[in-house]
Amino acid sequence: MVQLKKVLIILALLLLTVFIISIGVGSVFIPPLRVLKALLSLIGISFGPTNDMDLTIVGQIRLPRIIIAMIVGMSLSIAGALVQGLYRNPMADPGIIGTSSGASFGAIVCIAFSLNTINIFYLPLFAFAGALLISFLVYRLSTKNNKTPITNLILIGIAVSTFVSSINSLILSNINQYQVSEYIFWMLGSLDGRSWVHVKISFIPLCILMLFSLLFAKRINILILGEEESFTIGVNPEKLKKTLLVLVSLITGIAVSVSGPISFVGLIVPHMLRLIVGSDYRRLIPASILSGGIFLIVCDTIARVLFSPVEVKVGIITSLVGVPYFLYLLKKRENEVSV
């Protein structure tokens, strides 16, 4: 098995590299050294005079967007890893517990009542509240006699998500064209127009929740062995499942609230990392954090420059990568079962 420390150092350096390069890429190209100089100048470290235009482009336009791409990618990736551990299924993602459909429900309610035009915070707050509400509803409906069977969670999660999607369609058919456009714009998953306000909303809570996730790595390893085995070893599986559901709902809800639902990050990144670092969650969680940031920054950079000056939504890029990979996984699993 590859040495974890070595992998994390390589991933950290790769993240730093794509972070700096992506800030420089755009309608006005800024070489990496000038980006680095502007970044250092912004935090009060000066190496001679800095171009004012560089400071404006880096500090006011691109830096907050790249920070959001990094933190959302990290969050969706770690949420995917946690859900895969919870369901003991490497093809699961946070959408299974209704988080994504709940966030969409919150967003469309906010748009339908035009609350998003009153305050910039309302749309992310409603999306976050919707994600939490539907996740808890799925959990409550799946729990009987203080036990939450995984099969119940999956089936009820699918049913509730479908029901919520129908309600969303019903609301969509009764709002005006402008509101429909706004909702579709949000649903495609985008990072354009993200500012320091969005960084303030999401950065610190998501960092705290991701660090908190590291504490559960060992217990998830035990949960994967089976519920009876977990109980025997001293891990309460029901308590752990409940905690992980809350954690995933919080992480996904906050991330989606500032970016819209960006598909497949939570599926692709942890799954591919298993091929490199293995399935041990003490290795998988920190590697997922760094890789998720790299993945979404790269996808967002492609979205910005692919058809420049027209910008493609980053959710479209992740879907273009994710759908073929998902089909490949299905085919691979089908072959394994038939053998």
CSV table of C-alpha atoms in Angstrom, one decimal:
chain,number,residue,atom,x,y,z
A,1,MET,CA,0.0,0.0,0.0
A,2,VAL,CA,1.2,3.5,-0.8
A,3,GLN,CA,2.6,5.4,2.2
A,4,LEU,CA,-0.1,7.8,3.4
A,5,LYS,CA,2.2,10.6,4.3
A,6,LYS,CA,3.7,10.6,0.8
A,7,VAL,CA,0.3,10.7,-0.8
A,8,LEU,CA,-0.9,13.6,1.4
A,9,ILE,CA,2.2,15.6,0.7
A,10,ILE,CA,1.8,15.1,-3.1
A,11,LEU,CA,-1.9,16.0,-2.9
A,12,ALA,CA,-1.2,19.1,-0.9
A,13,LEU,CA,1.4,20.3,-3.4
A,14,LEU,CA,-0.9,19.5,-6.2
A,15,LEU,CA,-3.7,21.4,-4.6
A,16,LEU,CA,-1.5,24.5,-4.0
A,17,THR,CA,-0.4,24.3,-7.7
A,18,VAL,CA,-3.9,24.1,-9.2
A,19,PHE,CA,-5.0,26.8,-6.7
A,20,ILE,CA,-2.4,29.3,-7.9
A,21,ILE,CA,-2.7,28.4,-11.6
A,22,SER,CA,-6.5,28.6,-11.7
A,23,ILE,CA,-6.4,32.1,-10.2
A,24,GLY,CA,-4.2,33.2,-13.0
A,25,VAL,CA,-6.4,31.6,-15.8
A,26,GLY,CA,-9.2,33.7,-17.2
A,27,SER,CA,-10.0,36.5,-19.7
A,28,VAL,CA,-6.9,38.2,-18.4
A,29,PHE,CA,-4.1,35.7,-17.9
A,30,ILE,CA,-1.8,36.4,-14.9
A,31,PRO,CA,1.4,34.3,-14.6
A,32,PRO,CA,1.7,32.1,-11.5
A,33,LEU,CA,4.6,34.2,-10.0
A,34,ARG,CA,2.5,37.4,-10.3
A,35,VAL,CA,-0.5,35.5,-8.7
A,36,LEU,CA,1.7,34.4,-5.8
A,37,LYS,CA,3.0,38.0,-5.4
A,38,ALA,CA,-0.5,39.4,-5.3
A,39,LEU,CA,-1.6,36.7,-2.8
A,40,LEU,CA,1.3,37.5,-0.5
A,41,SER,CA,0.6,41.2,-0.9
A,42,LEU,CA,-3.0,40.7,0.1
A,43,ILE,CA,-1.9,39.1,3.4
A,44,GLY,CA,0.6,41.9,4.1
A,45,ILE,CA,3.8,40.3,2.8
A,46,SER,CA,5.4,42.4,0.1
A,47,PHE,CA,8.2,41.7,-2.3
A,48,GLY,CA,8.2,45.0,-4.1
A,49,PRO,CA,5.5,46.9,-5.9
A,50,THR,CA,2.4,44.9,-7.0
A,51,ASN,CA,0.3,45.6,-10.1
A,52,ASP,CA,-3.0,47.2,-9.0
A,53,MET,CA,-4.9,45.3,-11.7
A,54,ASP,CA,-3.5,42.0,-10.4
A,55,LEU,CA,-4.6,42.9,-6.9
A,56,THR,CA,-8.1,43.7,-8.1
A,57,ILE,CA,-8.5,40.6,-10.3
A,58,VAL,CA,-7.0,38.2,-7.8
A,59,GLY,CA,-8.4,39.7,-4.5
A,60,GLN,CA,-11.9,40.7,-5.6
A,61,ILE,CA,-12.8,38.4,-8.5
A,62,ARG,CA,-11.0,35.1,-8.7
A,63,LEU,CA,-9.7,34.3,-5.2
A,64,PRO,CA,-13.1,34.1,-3.4
A,65,ARG,CA,-14.4,31.9,-6.3
A,66,ILE,CA,-11.4,29.5,-6.2
A,67,ILE,CA,-11.7,29.3,-2.4
A,68,ILE,CA,-15.4,28.4,-2.7
A,69,ALA,CA,-14.5,25.8,-5.4
A,70,MET,CA,-11.9,24.3,-3.1
A,71,ILE,CA,-14.0,24.2,0.0
A,72,VAL,CA,-17.2,22.9,-1.8
A,73,GLY,CA,-15.1,20.2,-3.6
A,74,MET,CA,-13.5,19.1,-0.3
A,75,SER,CA,-16.9,19.0,1.4
A,76,LEU,CA,-18.9,17.1,-1.2
A,77,SER,CA,-16.0,14.6,-1.5
A,78,ILE,CA,-15.8,13.9,2.2
A,79,ALA,CA,-19.6,13.8,2.4
A,80,GLY,CA,-19.5,11.1,-0.3
A,81,ALA,CA,-16.9,9.1,1.5
A,82,LEU,CA,-18.9,9.3,4.8
A,83,VAL,CA,-22.1,8.1,3.0
A,84,GLN,CA,-20.3,5.3,1.3
A,85,GLY,CA,-19.0,4.2,4.7
A,86,LEU,CA,-22.5,4.6,6.3
A,87,TYR,CA,-24.2,2.5,3.6
A,88,ARG,CA,-21.2,0.2,3.1
A,89,ASN,CA,-21.6,0.8,-0.6
A,90,PRO,CA,-18.8,2.5,-2.6
A,91,MET,CA,-21.4,3.7,-5.2
A,92,ALA,CA,-23.5,5.8,-2.7
A,93,ASP,CA,-23.6,9.5,-2.5
A,94,PRO,CA,-25.3,12.2,-0.3
A,95,GLY,CA,-28.3,12.4,-2.8
A,96,ILE,CA,-29.5,9.0,-1.4
A,97,ILE,CA,-30.5,10.5,2.0
A,98,GLY,CA,-32.5,13.3,0.3
A,99,THR,CA,-30.0,16.1,0.9
A,100,SER,CA,-29.8,17.3,-2.7
A,101,SER,CA,-33.6,17.2,-3.3
A,102,GLY,CA,-34.1,19.0,0.1
A,103,ALA,CA,-31.7,21.7,-0.9
A,104,SER,CA,-33.5,22.1,-4.2
A,105,PHE,CA,-36.9,22.4,-2.4
A,106,GLY,CA,-35.5,25.1,-0.1
A,107,ALA,CA,-34.1,27.0,-3.0
A,108,ILE,CA,-37.3,26.9,-5.1
A,109,VAL,CA,-39.5,28.0,-2.1
A,110,CYS,CA,-37.1,31.0,-1.6
A,111,ILE,CA,-37.3,31.9,-5.3
A,112,ALA,CA,-41.0,31.3,-5.6
A,113,PHE,CA,-41.6,33.9,-2.8
A,114,SER,CA,-38.9,36.2,-4.3
A,115,LEU,CA,-37.1,36.2,-1.0
A,116,ASN,CA,-33.7,35.9,-2.8
A,117,THR,CA,-34.2,39.4,-4.2
A,118,ILE,CA,-34.5,40.8,-0.6
A,119,ASN,CA,-31.2,39.5,0.8
A,120,ILE,CA,-28.3,37.5,-0.8
A,121,PHE,CA,-28.2,35.2,2.3
A,122,TYR,CA,-31.8,33.9,1.9
A,123,LEU,CA,-31.2,31.5,-1.0
A,124,PRO,CA,-28.3,29.7,0.7
A,125,LEU,CA,-30.1,29.7,4.0
A,126,PHE,CA,-33.3,28.2,2.5
A,127,ALA,CA,-31.3,25.6,0.6
A,128,PHE,CA,-29.5,24.6,3.8
A,129,ALA,CA,-32.7,24.4,5.8
A,130,GLY,CA,-34.3,22.3,3.0
A,131,ALA,CA,-31.4,19.9,3.0
A,132,LEU,CA,-31.5,19.4,6.7
A,133,LEU,CA,-35.3,19.1,6.8
A,134,ILE,CA,-35.6,16.4,4.2
A,135,SER,CA,-32.5,14.5,5.5
A,136,PHE,CA,-34.1,14.3,9.0
A,137,LEU,CA,-37.5,13.4,7.5
A,138,VAL,CA,-35.9,10.4,5.7
A,139,TYR,CA,-34.1,9.4,8.9
A,140,ARG,CA,-37.2,9.6,11.0
A,141,LEU,CA,-39.3,7.6,8.5
A,142,SER,CA,-36.5,5.0,8.3
A,143,THR,CA,-36.2,4.5,12.0
A,144,LYS,CA,-38.3,2.0,13.9
A,145,ASN,CA,-37.8,0.9,17.5
A,146,ASN,CA,-34.6,3.0,17.6
A,147,LYS,CA,-33.1,1.1,14.7
A,148,THR,CA,-32.4,2.4,11.3
A,149,PRO,CA,-31.8,-0.4,8.8
A,150,ILE,CA,-29.7,0.6,5.8
A,151,THR,CA,-32.2,-0.9,3.3
A,152,ASN,CA,-35.0,1.3,4.8
A,153,LEU,CA,-32.8,4.4,4.5
A,154,ILE,CA,-32.1,3.8,0.8
A,155,LEU,CA,-35.7,2.9,-0.2
A,156,ILE,CA,-37.3,5.7,1.9
A,157,GLY,CA,-34.6,8.1,0.7
A,158,ILE,CA,-35.4,7.4,-2.9
A,159,ALA,CA,-39.2,7.7,-2.3
A,160,VAL,CA,-38.9,10.9,-0.4
A,161,SER,CA,-36.5,12.4,-3.0
A,162,THR,CA,-38.9,11.5,-5.8
A,163,PHE,CA,-41.9,13.0,-3.9
A,164,VAL,CA,-39.9,16.2,-3.2
A,165,SER,CA,-38.9,16.4,-6.8
A,166,SER,CA,-42.6,16.2,-7.8
A,167,ILE,CA,-43.4,19.1,-5.4
A,168,ASN,CA,-40.6,21.1,-6.9
A,169,SER,CA,-42.0,20.5,-10.4
A,170,LEU,CA,-45.5,21.5,-9.2
A,171,ILE,CA,-44.0,24.8,-7.8
A,172,LEU,CA,-42.1,25.3,-11.0
A,173,SER,CA,-45.2,25.1,-13.1
A,174,ASN,CA,-46.8,27.9,-11.1
A,175,ILE,CA,-44.0,30.5,-11.0
A,176,ASN,CA,-43.1,33.0,-13.6
A,177,GLN,CA,-40.5,32.5,-16.4
A,178,TYR,CA,-37.9,34.7,-14.7
A,179,GLN,CA,-38.1,32.7,-11.5
A,180,VAL,CA,-37.9,29.4,-13.4
A,181,SER,CA,-34.7,30.7,-15.1
A,182,GLU,CA,-33.3,31.6,-11.7
A,183,TYR,CA,-34.0,28.1,-10.3
A,184,ILE,CA,-32.6,26.3,-13.3
A,185,PHE,CA,-29.5,28.6,-13.0
A,186,TRP,CA,-29.0,27.5,-9.4
A,187,MET,CA,-29.8,23.8,-10.1
A,188,LEU,CA,-27.1,23.5,-12.7
A,189,GLY,CA,-24.5,24.1,-10.0
A,190,SER,CA,-22.4,27.1,-10.6
A,191,LEU,CA,-19.6,29.1,-8.9
A,192,ASP,CA,-19.8,32.2,-11.0
A,193,GLY,CA,-20.4,35.4,-9.1
A,194,ARG,CA,-19.2,33.9,-5.8
A,195,SER,CA,-17.8,36.6,-3.5
A,196,TRP,CA,-16.3,37.0,-0.1
A,197,VAL,CA,-19.8,36.9,1.3
A,198,HIS,CA,-20.2,33.3,0.3
A,199,VAL,CA,-16.7,32.5,1.7
A,200,LYS,CA,-17.8,34.0,5.0
A,201,ILE,CA,-21.0,31.9,5.1
A,202,SER,CA,-19.3,28.6,4.4
A,203,PHE,CA,-15.6,28.5,5.0
A,204,ILE,CA,-15.2,28.3,8.7
A,205,PRO,CA,-18.3,26.0,9.4
A,206,LEU,CA,-17.1,23.5,6.6
A,207,CYS,CA,-13.5,23.5,7.9
A,208,ILE,CA,-14.7,22.7,11.4
A,209,LEU,CA,-17.1,19.9,10.2
A,210,MET,CA,-14.4,18.4,8.0
A,211,LEU,CA,-11.9,18.3,10.9
A,212,PHE,CA,-14.7,16.8,13.0
A,213,SER,CA,-15.2,14.0,10.4
A,214,LEU,CA,-11.6,12.8,10.9
A,215,LEU,CA,-12.7,11.7,14.4
A,216,PHE,CA,-15.0,9.1,13.0
A,217,ALA,CA,-12.5,7.3,10.7
A,218,LYS,CA,-11.8,4.4,13.0
A,219,ARG,CA,-15.4,3.9,14.0
A,220,ILE,CA,-16.5,3.8,10.3
A,221,ASN,CA,-13.9,1.1,9.7
A,222,ILE,CA,-15.5,-0.9,12.4
A,223,LEU,CA,-19.1,-0.2,11.1
A,224,ILE,CA,-18.1,-1.6,7.7
A,225,LEU,CA,-17.4,-5.0,9.3
A,226,GLY,CA,-21.1,-5.3,10.2
A,227,GLU,CA,-23.5,-4.0,12.8
A,228,GLU,CA,-23.3,-7.0,15.1
A,229,GLU,CA,-19.5,-7.0,14.9
A,230,SER,CA,-19.5,-3.3,15.6
A,231,PHE,CA,-21.6,-3.7,18.7
A,232,THR,CA,-19.3,-6.5,20.0
A,233,ILE,CA,-16.2,-4.3,19.5
A,234,GLY,CA,-17.8,-1.5,21.4
A,235,VAL,CA,-19.2,0.8,18.7
A,236,ASN,CA,-22.9,1.6,18.9
A,237,PRO,CA,-23.9,1.3,15.2
A,238,GLU,CA,-27.2,3.2,15.6
A,239,LYS,CA,-25.6,6.1,17.4
A,240,LEU,CA,-22.9,6.2,14.8
A,241,LYS,CA,-25.3,6.1,11.9
A,242,LYS,CA,-27.4,9.0,13.4
A,243,THR,CA,-24.2,11.1,14.0
A,244,LEU,CA,-23.0,10.4,10.4
A,245,LEU,CA,-26.3,11.4,8.9
A,246,VAL,CA,-26.3,14.7,10.8
A,247,LEU,CA,-22.7,15.3,9.8
A,248,VAL,CA,-23.3,14.6,6.1
A,249,SER,CA,-26.5,16.7,6.1
A,250,LEU,CA,-24.7,19.6,7.6
A,251,ILE,CA,-21.7,19.4,5.3
A,252,THR,CA,-23.7,18.9,2.1
A,253,GLY,CA,-26.4,21.4,3.1
A,254,ILE,CA,-23.8,24.2,3.7
A,255,ALA,CA,-21.8,23.3,0.6
A,256,VAL,CA,-24.8,23.1,-1.7
A,257,SER,CA,-26.2,26.3,-0.3
A,258,VAL,CA,-23.3,28.3,-1.8
A,259,SER,CA,-22.8,26.4,-5.0
A,260,GLY,CA,-26.0,24.7,-6.0
A,261,PRO,CA,-26.1,20.9,-6.4
A,262,ILE,CA,-22.9,19.8,-8.1
A,263,SER,CA,-23.2,16.2,-9.0
A,264,PHE,CA,-20.8,13.2,-8.9
A,265,VAL,CA,-18.0,14.9,-6.8
A,266,GLY,CA,-19.0,12.8,-3.8
A,267,LEU,CA,-19.1,9.6,-5.9
A,268,ILE,CA,-16.0,9.9,-8.1
A,269,VAL,CA,-13.3,11.3,-5.8
A,270,PRO,CA,-13.6,8.8,-2.8
A,271,HIS,CA,-14.1,5.9,-5.2
A,272,MET,CA,-11.0,6.7,-7.2
A,273,LEU,CA,-9.0,7.3,-4.1
A,274,ARG,CA,-9.8,3.8,-2.8
A,275,LEU,CA,-7.6,2.5,-5.7
A,276,ILE,CA,-4.7,4.5,-4.4
A,277,VAL,CA,-4.9,4.6,-0.6
A,278,GLY,CA,-7.3,1.7,0.1
A,279,SER,CA,-10.5,1.6,2.0
A,280,ASP,CA,-9.2,2.4,5.5
A,281,TYR,CA,-11.1,5.6,6.5
A,282,ARG,CA,-8.1,6.9,8.4
A,283,ARG,CA,-6.4,7.2,5.0
A,284,LEU,CA,-9.5,7.8,2.8
A,285,ILE,CA,-10.9,10.8,4.7
A,286,PRO,CA,-7.8,13.1,4.6
A,287,ALA,CA,-7.0,12.1,1.1
A,288,SER,CA,-10.6,12.8,0.0
A,289,ILE,CA,-10.5,16.3,1.5
A,290,LEU,CA,-7.4,17.3,-0.5
A,291,SER,CA,-8.5,15.5,-3.7
A,292,GLY,CA,-12.0,16.9,-3.7
A,293,GLY,CA,-10.6,20.5,-3.6
A,294,ILE,CA,-8.3,19.7,-6.5
A,295,PHE,CA,-11.0,18.0,-8.6
A,296,LEU,CA,-13.5,20.9,-8.3
A,297,ILE,CA,-10.9,23.6,-8.9
A,298,VAL,CA,-9.9,21.9,-12.1
A,299,CYS,CA,-13.5,21.4,-13.2
A,300,ASP,CA,-14.3,25.0,-12.5
A,301,THR,CA,-11.3,26.2,-14.4
A,302,ILE,CA,-12.3,24.1,-17.4
A,303,ALA,CA,-15.9,25.5,-17.1
A,304,ARG,CA,-14.5,29.1,-17.2
A,305,VAL,CA,-12.2,28.7,-20.2
A,306,LEU,CA,-13.7,25.9,-22.4
A,307,PHE,CA,-16.0,28.1,-24.4
A,308,SER,CA,-14.7,31.5,-23.2
A,309,PRO,CA,-16.1,34.2,-23.2
A,310,VAL,CA,-19.2,32.0,-22.6
A,311,GLU,CA,-19.0,30.2,-19.2
A,312,VAL,CA,-20.2,26.6,-18.8
A,313,LYS,CA,-21.8,25.7,-15.4
A,314,VAL,CA,-19.3,23.6,-13.4
A,315,GLY,CA,-22.1,21.1,-12.6
A,316,ILE,CA,-22.2,20.3,-16.3
A,317,ILE,CA,-18.5,19.5,-16.4
A,318,THR,CA,-18.7,17.2,-13.3
A,319,SER,CA,-21.6,15.4,-14.9
A,320,LEU,CA,-19.8,15.0,-18.2
A,321,VAL,CA,-17.0,13.3,-16.2
A,322,GLY,CA,-19.2,11.6,-13.6
A,323,VAL,CA,-21.8,9.9,-15.8
A,324,PRO,CA,-19.3,7.8,-17.9
A,325,TYR,CA,-17.4,6.9,-14.7
A,326,PHE,CA,-20.7,5.8,-13.0
A,327,LEU,CA,-21.7,3.7,-16.0
A,328,TYR,CA,-18.2,2.2,-16.0
A,329,LEU,CA,-18.6,1.3,-12.3
A,330,LEU,CA,-22.1,-0.3,-13.0
A,331,LYS,CA,-20.7,-2.3,-15.8
A,332,LYS,CA,-17.7,-3.4,-13.7
A,333,ARG,CA,-20.0,-4.5,-10.9
A,334,GLU,CA,-22.3,-6.3,-13.3
A,335,ASN,CA,-19.3,-8.3,-14.6
A,336,GLU,CA,-18.1,-9.1,-11.1
A,337,VAL,CA,-21.6,-10.4,-10.1
A,338,SER,CA,-21.9,-12.5,-13.2
A,339,VAL,CA,-18.4,-14.1,-12.6
